[in-house]
PDB file of C-alpha atoms in Angstrom:
ATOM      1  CA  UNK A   1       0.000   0.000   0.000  1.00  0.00           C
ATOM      2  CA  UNK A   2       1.169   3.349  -0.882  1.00  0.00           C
ATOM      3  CA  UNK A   3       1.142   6.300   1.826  1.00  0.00           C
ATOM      4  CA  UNK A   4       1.404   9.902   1.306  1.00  0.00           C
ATOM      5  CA  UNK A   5       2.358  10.544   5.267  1.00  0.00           C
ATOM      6  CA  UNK A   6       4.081   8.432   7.573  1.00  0.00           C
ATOM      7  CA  UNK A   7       5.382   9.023  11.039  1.00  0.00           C
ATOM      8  CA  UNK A   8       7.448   6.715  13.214  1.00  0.00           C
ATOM      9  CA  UNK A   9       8.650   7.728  16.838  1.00  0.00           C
ATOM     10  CA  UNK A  10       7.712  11.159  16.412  1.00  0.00           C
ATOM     11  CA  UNK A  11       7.543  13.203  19.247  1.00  0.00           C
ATOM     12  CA  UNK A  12       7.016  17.196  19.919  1.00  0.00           C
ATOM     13  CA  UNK A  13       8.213  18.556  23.125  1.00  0.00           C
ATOM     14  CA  UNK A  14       7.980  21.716  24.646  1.00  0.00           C
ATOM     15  CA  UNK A  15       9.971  22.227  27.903  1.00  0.00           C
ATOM     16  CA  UNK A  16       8.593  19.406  29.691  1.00  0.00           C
ATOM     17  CA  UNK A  17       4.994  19.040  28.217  1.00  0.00           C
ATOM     18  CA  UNK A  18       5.145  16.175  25.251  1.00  0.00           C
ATOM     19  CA  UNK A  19       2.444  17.046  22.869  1.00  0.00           C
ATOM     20  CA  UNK A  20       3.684  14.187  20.785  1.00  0.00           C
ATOM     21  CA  UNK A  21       5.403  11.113  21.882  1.00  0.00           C
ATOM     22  CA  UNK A  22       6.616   8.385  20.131  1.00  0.00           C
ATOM     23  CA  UNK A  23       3.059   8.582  17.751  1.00  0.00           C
ATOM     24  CA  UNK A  24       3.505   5.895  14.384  1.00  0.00           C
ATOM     25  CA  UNK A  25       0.803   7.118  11.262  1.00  0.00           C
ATOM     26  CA  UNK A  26       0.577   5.625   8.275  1.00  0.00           C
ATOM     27  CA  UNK A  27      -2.308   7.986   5.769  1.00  0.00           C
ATOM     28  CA  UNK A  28      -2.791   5.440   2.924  1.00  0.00           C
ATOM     29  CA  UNK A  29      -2.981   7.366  -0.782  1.00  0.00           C
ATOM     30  CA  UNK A  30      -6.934   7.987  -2.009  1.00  0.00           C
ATOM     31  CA  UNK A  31      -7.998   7.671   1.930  1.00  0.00           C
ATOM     32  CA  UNK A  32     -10.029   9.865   4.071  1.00  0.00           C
ATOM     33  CA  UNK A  33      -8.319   9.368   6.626  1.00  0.00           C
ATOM     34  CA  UNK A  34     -10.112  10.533  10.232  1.00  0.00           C
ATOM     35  CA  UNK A  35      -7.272  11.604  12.641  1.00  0.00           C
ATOM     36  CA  UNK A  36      -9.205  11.248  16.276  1.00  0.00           C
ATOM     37  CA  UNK A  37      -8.563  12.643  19.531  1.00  0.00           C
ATOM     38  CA  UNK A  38      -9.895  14.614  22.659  1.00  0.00           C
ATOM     39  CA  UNK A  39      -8.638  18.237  22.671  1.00  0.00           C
ATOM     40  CA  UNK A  40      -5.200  18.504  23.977  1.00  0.00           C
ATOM     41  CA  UNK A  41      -4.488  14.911  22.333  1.00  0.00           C
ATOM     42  CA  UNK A  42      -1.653  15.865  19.581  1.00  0.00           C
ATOM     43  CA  UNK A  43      -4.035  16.539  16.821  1.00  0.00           C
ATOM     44  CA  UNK A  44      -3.313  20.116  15.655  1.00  0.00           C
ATOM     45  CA  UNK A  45       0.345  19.349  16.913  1.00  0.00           C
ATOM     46  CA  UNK A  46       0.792  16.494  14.344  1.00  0.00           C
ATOM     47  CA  UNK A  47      -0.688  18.671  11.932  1.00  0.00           C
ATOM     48  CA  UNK A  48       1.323  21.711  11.995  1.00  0.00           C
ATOM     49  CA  UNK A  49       4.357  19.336  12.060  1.00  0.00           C
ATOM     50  CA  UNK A  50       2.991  18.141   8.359  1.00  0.00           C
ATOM     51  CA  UNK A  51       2.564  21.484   7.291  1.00  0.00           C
ATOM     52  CA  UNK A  52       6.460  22.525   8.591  1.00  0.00           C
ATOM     53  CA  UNK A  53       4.588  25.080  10.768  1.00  0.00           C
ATOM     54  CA  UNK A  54       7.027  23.724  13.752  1.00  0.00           C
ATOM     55  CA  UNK A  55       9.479  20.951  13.709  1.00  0.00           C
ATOM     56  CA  UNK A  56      10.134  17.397  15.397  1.00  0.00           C
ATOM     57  CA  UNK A  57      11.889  16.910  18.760  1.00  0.00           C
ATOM     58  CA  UNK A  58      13.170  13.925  17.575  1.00  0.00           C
ATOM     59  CA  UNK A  59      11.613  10.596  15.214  1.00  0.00           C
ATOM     60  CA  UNK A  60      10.655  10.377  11.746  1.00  0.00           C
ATOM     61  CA  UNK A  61       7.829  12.041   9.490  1.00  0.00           C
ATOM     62  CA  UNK A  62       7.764  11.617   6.035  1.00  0.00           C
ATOM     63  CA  UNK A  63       5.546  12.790   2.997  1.00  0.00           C
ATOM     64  CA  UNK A  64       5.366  11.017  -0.423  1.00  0.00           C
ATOM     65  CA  UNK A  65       8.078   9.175   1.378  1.00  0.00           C
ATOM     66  CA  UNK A  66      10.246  11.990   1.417  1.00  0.00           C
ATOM     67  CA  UNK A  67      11.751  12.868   4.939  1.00  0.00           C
ATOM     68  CA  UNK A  68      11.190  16.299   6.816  1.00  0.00           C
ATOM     69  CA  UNK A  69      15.098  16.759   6.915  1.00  0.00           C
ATOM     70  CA  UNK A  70      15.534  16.092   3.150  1.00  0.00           C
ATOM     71  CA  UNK A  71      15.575  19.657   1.462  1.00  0.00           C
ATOM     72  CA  UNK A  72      13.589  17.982  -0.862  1.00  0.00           C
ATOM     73  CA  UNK A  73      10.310  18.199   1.881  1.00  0.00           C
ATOM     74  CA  UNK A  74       9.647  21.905   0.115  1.00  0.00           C
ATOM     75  CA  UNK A  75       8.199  20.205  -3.195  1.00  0.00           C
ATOM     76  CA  UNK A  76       6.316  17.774  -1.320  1.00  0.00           C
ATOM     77  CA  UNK A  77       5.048  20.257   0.977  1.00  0.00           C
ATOM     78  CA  UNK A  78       3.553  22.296  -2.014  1.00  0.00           C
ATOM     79  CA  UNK A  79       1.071  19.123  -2.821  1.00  0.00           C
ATOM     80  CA  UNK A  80      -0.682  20.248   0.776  1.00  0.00           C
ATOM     81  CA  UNK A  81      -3.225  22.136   0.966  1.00  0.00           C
ATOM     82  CA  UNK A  82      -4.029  22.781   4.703  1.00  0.00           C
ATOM     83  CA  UNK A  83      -6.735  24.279   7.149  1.00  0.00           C
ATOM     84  CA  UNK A  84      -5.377  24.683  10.651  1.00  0.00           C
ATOM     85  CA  UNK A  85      -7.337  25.650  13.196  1.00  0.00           C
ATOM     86  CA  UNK A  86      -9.694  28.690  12.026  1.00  0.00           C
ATOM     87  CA  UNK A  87      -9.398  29.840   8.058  1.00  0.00           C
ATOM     88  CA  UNK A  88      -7.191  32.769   7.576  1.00  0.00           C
ATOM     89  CA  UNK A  89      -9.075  34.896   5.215  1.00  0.00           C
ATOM     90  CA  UNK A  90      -9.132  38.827   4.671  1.00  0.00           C
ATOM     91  CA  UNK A  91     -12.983  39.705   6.116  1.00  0.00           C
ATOM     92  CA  UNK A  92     -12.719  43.001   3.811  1.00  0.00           C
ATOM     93  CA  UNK A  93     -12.171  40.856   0.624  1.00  0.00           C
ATOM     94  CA  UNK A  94     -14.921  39.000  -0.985  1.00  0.00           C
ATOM     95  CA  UNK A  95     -14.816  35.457  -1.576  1.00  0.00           C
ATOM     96  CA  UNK A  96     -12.975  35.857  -5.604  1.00  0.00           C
ATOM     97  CA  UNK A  97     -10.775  38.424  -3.705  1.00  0.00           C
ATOM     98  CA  UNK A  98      -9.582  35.985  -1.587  1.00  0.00           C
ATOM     99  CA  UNK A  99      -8.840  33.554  -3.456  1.00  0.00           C
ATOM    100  CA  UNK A 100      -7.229  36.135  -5.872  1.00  0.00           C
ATOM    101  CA  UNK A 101      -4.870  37.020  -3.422  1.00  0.00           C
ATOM    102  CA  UNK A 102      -3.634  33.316  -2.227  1.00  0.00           C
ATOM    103  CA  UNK A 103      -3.067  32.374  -5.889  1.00  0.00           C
ATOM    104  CA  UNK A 104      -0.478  35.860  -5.935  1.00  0.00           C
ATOM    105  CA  UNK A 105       1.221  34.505  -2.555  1.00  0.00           C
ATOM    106  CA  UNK A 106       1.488  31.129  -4.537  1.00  0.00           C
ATOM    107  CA  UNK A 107       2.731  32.857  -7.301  1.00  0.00           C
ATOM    108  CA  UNK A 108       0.184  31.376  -9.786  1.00  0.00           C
ATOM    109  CA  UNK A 109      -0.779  35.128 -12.401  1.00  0.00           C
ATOM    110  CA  UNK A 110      -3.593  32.834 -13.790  1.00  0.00           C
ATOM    111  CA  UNK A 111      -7.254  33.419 -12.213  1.00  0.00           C
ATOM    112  CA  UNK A 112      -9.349  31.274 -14.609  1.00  0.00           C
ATOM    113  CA  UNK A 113      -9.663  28.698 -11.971  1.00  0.00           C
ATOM    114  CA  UNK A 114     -11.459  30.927  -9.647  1.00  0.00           C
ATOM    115  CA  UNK A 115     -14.900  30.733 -11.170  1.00  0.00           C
ATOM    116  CA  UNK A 116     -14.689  26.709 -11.075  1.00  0.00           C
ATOM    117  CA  UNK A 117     -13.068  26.672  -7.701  1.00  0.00           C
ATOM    118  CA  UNK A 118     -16.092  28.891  -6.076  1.00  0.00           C
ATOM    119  CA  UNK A 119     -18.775  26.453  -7.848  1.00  0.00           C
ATOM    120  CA  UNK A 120     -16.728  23.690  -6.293  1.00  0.00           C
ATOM    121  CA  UNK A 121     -17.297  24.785  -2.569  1.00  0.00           C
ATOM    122  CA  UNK A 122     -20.778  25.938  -3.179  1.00  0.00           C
ATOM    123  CA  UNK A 123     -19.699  29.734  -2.924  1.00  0.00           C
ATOM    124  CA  UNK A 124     -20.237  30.860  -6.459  1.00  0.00           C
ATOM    125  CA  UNK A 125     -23.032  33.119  -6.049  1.00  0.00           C
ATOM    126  CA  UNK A 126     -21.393  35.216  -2.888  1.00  0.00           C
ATOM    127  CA  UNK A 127     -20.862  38.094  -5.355  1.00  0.00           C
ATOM    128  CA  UNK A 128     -19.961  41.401  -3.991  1.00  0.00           C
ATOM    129  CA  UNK A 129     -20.560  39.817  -0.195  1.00  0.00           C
ATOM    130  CA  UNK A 130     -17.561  40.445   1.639  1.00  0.00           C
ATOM    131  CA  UNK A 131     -15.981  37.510   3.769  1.00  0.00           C
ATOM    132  CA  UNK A 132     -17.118  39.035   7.237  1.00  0.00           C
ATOM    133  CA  UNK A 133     -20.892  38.464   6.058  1.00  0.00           C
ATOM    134  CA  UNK A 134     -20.129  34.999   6.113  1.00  0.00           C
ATOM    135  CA  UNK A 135     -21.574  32.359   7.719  1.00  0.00           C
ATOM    136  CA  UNK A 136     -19.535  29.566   9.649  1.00  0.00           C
ATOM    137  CA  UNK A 137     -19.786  27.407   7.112  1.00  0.00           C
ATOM    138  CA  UNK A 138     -19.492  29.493   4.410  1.00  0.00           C
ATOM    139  CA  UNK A 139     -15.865  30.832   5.844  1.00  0.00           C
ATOM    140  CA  UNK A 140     -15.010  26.913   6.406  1.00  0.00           C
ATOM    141  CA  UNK A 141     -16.287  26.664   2.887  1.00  0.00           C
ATOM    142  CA  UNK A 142     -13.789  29.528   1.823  1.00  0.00           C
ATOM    143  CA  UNK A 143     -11.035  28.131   4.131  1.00  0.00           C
ATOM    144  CA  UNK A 144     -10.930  24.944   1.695  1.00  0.00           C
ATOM    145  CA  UNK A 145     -11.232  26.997  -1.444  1.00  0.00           C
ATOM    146  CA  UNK A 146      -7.730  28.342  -0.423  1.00  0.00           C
ATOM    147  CA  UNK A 147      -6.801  25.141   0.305  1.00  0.00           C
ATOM    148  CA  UNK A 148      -7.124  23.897  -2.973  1.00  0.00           C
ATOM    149  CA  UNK A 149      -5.375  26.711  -4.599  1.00  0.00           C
ATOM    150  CA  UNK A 150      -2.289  24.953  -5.515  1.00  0.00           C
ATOM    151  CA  UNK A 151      -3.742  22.149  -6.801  1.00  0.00           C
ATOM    152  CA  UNK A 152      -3.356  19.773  -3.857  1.00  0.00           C
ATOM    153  CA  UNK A 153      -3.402  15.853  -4.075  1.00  0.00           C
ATOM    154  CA  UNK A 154      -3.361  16.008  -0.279  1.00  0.00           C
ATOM    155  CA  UNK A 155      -5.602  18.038   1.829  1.00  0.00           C
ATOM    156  CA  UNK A 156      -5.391  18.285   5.596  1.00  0.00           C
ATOM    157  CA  UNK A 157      -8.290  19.521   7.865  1.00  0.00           C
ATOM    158  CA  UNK A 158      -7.449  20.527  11.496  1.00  0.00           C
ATOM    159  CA  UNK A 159     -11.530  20.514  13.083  1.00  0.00           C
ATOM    160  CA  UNK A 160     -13.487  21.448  10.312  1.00  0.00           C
ATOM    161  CA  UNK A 161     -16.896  20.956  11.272  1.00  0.00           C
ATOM    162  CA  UNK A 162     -16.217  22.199  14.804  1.00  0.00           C
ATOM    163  CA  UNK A 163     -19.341  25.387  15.484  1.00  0.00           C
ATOM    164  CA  UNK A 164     -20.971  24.120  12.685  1.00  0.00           C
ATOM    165  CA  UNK A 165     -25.079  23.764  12.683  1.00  0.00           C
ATOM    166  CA  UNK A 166     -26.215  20.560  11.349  1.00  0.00           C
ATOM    167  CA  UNK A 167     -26.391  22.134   7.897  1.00  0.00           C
ATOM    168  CA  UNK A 168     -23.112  23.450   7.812  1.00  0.00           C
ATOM    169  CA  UNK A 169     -21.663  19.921   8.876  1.00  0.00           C
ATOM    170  CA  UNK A 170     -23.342  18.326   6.108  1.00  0.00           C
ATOM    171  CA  UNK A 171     -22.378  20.819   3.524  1.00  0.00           C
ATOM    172  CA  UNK A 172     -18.585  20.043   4.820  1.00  0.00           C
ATOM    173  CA  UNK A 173     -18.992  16.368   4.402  1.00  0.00           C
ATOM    174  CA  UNK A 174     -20.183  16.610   1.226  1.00  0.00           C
ATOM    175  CA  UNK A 175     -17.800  18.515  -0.010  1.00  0.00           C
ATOM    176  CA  UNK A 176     -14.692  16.401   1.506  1.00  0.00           C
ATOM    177  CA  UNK A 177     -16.264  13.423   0.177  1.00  0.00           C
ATOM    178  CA  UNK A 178     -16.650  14.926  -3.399  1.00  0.00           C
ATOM    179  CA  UNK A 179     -13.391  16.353  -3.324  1.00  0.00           C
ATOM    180  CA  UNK A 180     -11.938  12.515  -2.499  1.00  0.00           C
ATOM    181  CA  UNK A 181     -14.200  10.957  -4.614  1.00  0.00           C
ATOM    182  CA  UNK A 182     -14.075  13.370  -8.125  1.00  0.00           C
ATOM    183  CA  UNK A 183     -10.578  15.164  -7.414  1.00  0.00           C
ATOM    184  CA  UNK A 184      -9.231  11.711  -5.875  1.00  0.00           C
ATOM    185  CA  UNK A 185      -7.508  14.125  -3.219  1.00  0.00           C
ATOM    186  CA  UNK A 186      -6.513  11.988  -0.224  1.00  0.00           C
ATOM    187  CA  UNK A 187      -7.744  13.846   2.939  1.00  0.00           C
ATOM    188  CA  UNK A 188      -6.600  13.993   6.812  1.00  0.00           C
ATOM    189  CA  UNK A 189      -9.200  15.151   8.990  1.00  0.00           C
ATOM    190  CA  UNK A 190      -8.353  15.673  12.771  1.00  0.00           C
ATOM    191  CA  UNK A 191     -11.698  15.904  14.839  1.00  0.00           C
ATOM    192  CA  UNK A 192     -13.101  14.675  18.149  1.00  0.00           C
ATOM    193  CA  UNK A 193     -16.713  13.679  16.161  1.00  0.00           C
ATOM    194  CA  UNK A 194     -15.913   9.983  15.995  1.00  0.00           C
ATOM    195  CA  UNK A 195     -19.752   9.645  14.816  1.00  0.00           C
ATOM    196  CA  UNK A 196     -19.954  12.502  12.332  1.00  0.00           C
ATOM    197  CA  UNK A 197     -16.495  10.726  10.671  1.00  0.00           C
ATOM    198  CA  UNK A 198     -17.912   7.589  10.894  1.00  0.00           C
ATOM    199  CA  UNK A 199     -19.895   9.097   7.620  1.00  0.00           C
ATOM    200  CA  UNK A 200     -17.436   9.705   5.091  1.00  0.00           C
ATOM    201  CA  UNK A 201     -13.762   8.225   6.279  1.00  0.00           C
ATOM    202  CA  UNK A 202     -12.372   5.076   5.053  1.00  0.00           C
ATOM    203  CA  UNK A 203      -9.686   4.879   7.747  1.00  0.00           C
ATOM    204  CA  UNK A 204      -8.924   5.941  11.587  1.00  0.00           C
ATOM    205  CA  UNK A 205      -6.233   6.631  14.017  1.00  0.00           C
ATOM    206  CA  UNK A 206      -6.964   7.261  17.507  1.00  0.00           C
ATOM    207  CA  UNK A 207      -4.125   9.439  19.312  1.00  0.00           C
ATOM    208  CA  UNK A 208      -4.319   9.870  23.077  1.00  0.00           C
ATOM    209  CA  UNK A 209      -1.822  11.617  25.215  1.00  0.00           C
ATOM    210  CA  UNK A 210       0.614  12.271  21.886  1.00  0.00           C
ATOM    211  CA  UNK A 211       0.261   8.497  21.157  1.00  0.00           C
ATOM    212  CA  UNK A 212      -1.257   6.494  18.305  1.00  0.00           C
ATOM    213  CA  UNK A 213      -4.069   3.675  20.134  1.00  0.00           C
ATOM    214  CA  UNK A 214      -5.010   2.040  17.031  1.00  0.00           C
ATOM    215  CA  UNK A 215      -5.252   2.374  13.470  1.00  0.00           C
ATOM    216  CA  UNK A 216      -7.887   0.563  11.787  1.00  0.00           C
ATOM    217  CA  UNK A 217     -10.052   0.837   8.237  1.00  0.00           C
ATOM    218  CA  UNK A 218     -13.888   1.647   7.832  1.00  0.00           C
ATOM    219  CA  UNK A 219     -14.513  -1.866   7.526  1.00  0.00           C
ATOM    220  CA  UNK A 220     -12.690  -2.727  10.942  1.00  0.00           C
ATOM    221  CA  UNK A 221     -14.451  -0.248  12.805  1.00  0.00           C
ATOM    222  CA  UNK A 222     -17.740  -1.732  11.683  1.00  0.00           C
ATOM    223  CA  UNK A 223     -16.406  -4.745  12.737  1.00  0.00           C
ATOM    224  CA  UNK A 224     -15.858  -3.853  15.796  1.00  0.00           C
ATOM    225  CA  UNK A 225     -19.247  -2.131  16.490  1.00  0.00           C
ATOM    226  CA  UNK A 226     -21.477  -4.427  14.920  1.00  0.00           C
ATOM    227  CA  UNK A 227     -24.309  -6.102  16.796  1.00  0.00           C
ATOM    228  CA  UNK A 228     -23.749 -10.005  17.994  1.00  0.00           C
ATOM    229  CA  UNK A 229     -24.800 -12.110  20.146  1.00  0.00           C
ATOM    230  CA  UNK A 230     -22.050 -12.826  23.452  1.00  0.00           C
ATOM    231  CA  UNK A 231     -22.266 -16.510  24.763  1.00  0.00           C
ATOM    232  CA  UNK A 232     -20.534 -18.203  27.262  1.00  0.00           C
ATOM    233  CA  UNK A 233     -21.312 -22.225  26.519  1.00  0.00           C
ATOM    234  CA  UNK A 234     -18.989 -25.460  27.694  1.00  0.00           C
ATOM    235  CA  UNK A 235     -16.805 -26.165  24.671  1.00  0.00           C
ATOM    236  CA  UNK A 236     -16.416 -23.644  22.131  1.00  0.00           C
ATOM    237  CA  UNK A 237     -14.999 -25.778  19.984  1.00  0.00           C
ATOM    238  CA  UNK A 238     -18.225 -28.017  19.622  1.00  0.00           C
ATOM    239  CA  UNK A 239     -19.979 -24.238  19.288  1.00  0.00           C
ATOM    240  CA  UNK A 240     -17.696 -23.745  15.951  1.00  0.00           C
ATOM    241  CA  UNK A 241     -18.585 -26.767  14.411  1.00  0.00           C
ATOM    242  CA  UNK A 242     -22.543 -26.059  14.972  1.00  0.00           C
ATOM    243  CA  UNK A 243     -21.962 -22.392  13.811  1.00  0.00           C
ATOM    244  CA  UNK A 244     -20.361 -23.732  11.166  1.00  0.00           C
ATOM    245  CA  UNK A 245     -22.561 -26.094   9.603  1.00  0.00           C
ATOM    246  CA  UNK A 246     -25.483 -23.577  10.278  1.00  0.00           C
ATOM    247  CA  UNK A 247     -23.426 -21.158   7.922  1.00  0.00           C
ATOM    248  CA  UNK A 248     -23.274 -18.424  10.801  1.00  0.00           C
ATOM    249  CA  UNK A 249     -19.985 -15.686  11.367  1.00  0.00           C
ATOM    250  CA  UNK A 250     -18.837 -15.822  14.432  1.00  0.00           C
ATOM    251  CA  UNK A 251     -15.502 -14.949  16.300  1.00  0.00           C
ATOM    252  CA  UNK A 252     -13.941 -17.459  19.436  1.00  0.00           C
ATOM    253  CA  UNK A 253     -12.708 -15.321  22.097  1.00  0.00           C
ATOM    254  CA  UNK A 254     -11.469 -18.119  24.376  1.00  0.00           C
ATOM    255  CA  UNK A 255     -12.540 -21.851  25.395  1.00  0.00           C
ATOM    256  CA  UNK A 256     -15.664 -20.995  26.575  1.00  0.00           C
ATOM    257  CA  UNK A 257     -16.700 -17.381  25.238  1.00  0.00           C
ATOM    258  CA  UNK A 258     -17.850 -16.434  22.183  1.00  0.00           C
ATOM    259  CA  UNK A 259     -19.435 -13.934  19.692  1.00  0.00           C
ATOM    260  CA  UNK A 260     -22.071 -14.585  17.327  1.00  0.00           C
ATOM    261  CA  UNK A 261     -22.789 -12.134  14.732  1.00  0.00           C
ATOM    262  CA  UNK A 262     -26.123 -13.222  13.595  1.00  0.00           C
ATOM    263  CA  UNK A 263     -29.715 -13.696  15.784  1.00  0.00           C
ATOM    264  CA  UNK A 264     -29.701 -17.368  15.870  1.00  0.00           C
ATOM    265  CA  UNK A 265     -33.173 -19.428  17.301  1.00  0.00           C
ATOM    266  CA  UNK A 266     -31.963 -20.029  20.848  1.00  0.00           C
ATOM    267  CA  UNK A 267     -33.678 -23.858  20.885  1.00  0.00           C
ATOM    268  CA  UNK A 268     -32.258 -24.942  18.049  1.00  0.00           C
ATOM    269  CA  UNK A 269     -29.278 -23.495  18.722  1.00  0.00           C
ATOM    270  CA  UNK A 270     -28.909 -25.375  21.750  1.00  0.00           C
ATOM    271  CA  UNK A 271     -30.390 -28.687  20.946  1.00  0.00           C
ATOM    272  CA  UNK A 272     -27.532 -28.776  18.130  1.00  0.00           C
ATOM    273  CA  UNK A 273     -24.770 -28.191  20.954  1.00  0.00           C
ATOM    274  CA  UNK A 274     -26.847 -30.328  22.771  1.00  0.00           C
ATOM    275  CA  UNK A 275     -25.425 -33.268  20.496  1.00  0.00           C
ATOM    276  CA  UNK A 276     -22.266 -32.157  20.399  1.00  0.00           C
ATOM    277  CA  UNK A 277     -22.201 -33.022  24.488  1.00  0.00           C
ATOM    278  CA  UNK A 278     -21.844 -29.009  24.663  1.00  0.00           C
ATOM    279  CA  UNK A 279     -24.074 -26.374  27.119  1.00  0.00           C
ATOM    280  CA  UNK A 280     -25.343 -22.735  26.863  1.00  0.00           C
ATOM    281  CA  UNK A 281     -24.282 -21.027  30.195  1.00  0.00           C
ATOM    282  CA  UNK A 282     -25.015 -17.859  28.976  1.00  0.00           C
ATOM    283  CA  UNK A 283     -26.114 -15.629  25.939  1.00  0.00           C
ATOM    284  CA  UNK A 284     -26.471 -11.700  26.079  1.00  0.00           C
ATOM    285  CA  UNK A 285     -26.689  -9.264  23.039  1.00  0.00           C
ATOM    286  CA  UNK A 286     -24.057  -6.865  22.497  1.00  0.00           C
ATOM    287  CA  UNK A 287     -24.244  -3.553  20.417  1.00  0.00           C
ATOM    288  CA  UNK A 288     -21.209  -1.579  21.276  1.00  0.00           C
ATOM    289  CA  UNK A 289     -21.484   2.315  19.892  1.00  0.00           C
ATOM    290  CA  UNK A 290     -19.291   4.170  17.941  1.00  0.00           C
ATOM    291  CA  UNK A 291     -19.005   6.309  21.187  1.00  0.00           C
ATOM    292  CA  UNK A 292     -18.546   3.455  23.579  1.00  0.00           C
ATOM    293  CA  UNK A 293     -15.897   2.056  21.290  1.00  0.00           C
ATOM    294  CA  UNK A 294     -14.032   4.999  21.131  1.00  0.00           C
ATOM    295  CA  UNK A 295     -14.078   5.740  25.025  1.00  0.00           C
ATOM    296  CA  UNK A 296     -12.864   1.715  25.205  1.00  0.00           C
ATOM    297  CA  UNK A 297     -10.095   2.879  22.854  1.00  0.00           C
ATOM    298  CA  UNK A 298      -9.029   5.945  24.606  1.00  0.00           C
ATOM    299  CA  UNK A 299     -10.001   5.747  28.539  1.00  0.00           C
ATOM    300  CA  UNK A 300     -12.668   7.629  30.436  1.00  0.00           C
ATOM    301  CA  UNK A 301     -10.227   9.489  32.502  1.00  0.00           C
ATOM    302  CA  UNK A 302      -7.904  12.147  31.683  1.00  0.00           C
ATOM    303  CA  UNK A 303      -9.107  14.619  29.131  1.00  0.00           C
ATOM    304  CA  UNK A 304      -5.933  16.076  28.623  1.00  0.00           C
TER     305      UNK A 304
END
């Protein structure tokens, strides 16, 4: 698998707080990757490390498998386009204006991609409207636009729904997942909203105290979450042949625990164990949130 960013043993001190330490990423090319966290986890930290904003204490971080100390970083660093913390946009400029002047700092003379990249974000009939009449989520909206300037093939997203209303969050998924989908731009989104991410990434890493807890795709997350049925029976070894033979998924967890992943008919289910000289002690459903599994993941102690 190819990965546009990579970190191993990366750490970010200052004086004797460790905003990042020892944290291994791996963002896999074409992902949406969802970068999660409390606040005060490492999040923004990792970020602005990406963008060269600050520097490493020590450990590795590399992008399109070039290394932050290679001089080389520079070119790689121009494929990012990057939203950290709040948009910095000129509230006396309109939304063209804006743009107009990012694509000067950039050094770009040609504006012919302004009209597209406004329809793009949903911001094409703001006009004369000056930034500061904004909405939330139309400056969010904006804050992306500027992004994209350069022509990115990797976009990075430091809390962008976070103040949005419901509408405004949805406009903002819809956009990152159009963006990934029709620009094939892989994305890094850092955000506490395990359940609003759950919509649109297609993989996860959970940082706590500056350290990567687990990476894992879409499809192991759903995994993880998905509804079964938790049994405790005599032999679980006699309860994978039955399961088997009844065509059922299921997962052995030790020698007498279990999880089903189906709604099987209790009788029959035991009066096939039955003849495999096995017993039901126990059987409880299990439907772990997204919310649950991340406070599993992370603790439900220090909020750092």
């Amino acid at each position: 698998m190819e990965y546009i960013l990579k970190t191993n043993n990366l750490k970010k001190y200052y004086r004797n707080f460790k905003a990042l330490d020892g944290l291994k990423m791996n963002v896999p090319k074409g992902s949406i990757y969802g970068f999660i966290g409390r606040n005060g986890a490492g999040k923004t930290t990792l970020i602005r490390l990406v963008c060269g904003i600050q520097y490493p204490t020590d450990g590795e971080l590399s992008l399109y498998g070039v290394n932050y100390t290679d001089k080389k970083i520079s070119q790689s660093r121009r494929r990012i386009g990057s939203v950290v913390e709040t948009p910095a946009l000129y509230t006396d400029m309109t939304a063209a204006e804006n743009l107009k002047q990012q694509y000067r700092v950039l050094g770009i003379p040609d504006f012919e991609q302004i009209p597209q990249l406004l329809k793009l974000v949903g911001l094409e009939n703001t006009e004369n409207k000056k930034a500061r009449q904004f909405s939330l989520g139309m400056r969010q909206r904006l804050g992306i636009a500027l992004a994209l300037c350069g022509d990115p093939d990797f976009l990075v997203l430091d809390e962008p729904i976070n103040g949005l209303d419901p509408e405004g969050i949805i406009e903002i998924r819809e956009l990152i997942m159009k963006l990934n989908r029709e620009k094939k731009i892989t994305v890094l989104i850092s955000s506490h909203y395990l359940d609003e991410l759950s919509k649109l990434a297609t993989h996860y890493g959970f940082i706590s105290n500056g350290k990567m807890v687990r990476e894992m795709s879409a499809e192991e997350l759903e995994s993880a979450c998905r509804k079964c049925l938790h049994v405790t029976v005599t032999d679980t070894s006699a309860l994978a042949r039955v399961l088997d033979s009844m065509n059922i998924s299921y997962q052995i967890n030790d020698e007498t625990h279990a999880d089903i992943y189906a709604k099987p008919a209790i009788t029959q289910l035991a009066l096939a164990l039955n003849k495999e000289n096995c017993e039901i002690i126990s059987a409880e459903e299990h439907d772990e949130s997204l919310e649950s599994f991340y406070i599993s993941l992370i603790g439900g102690g220090d909020r750092g």
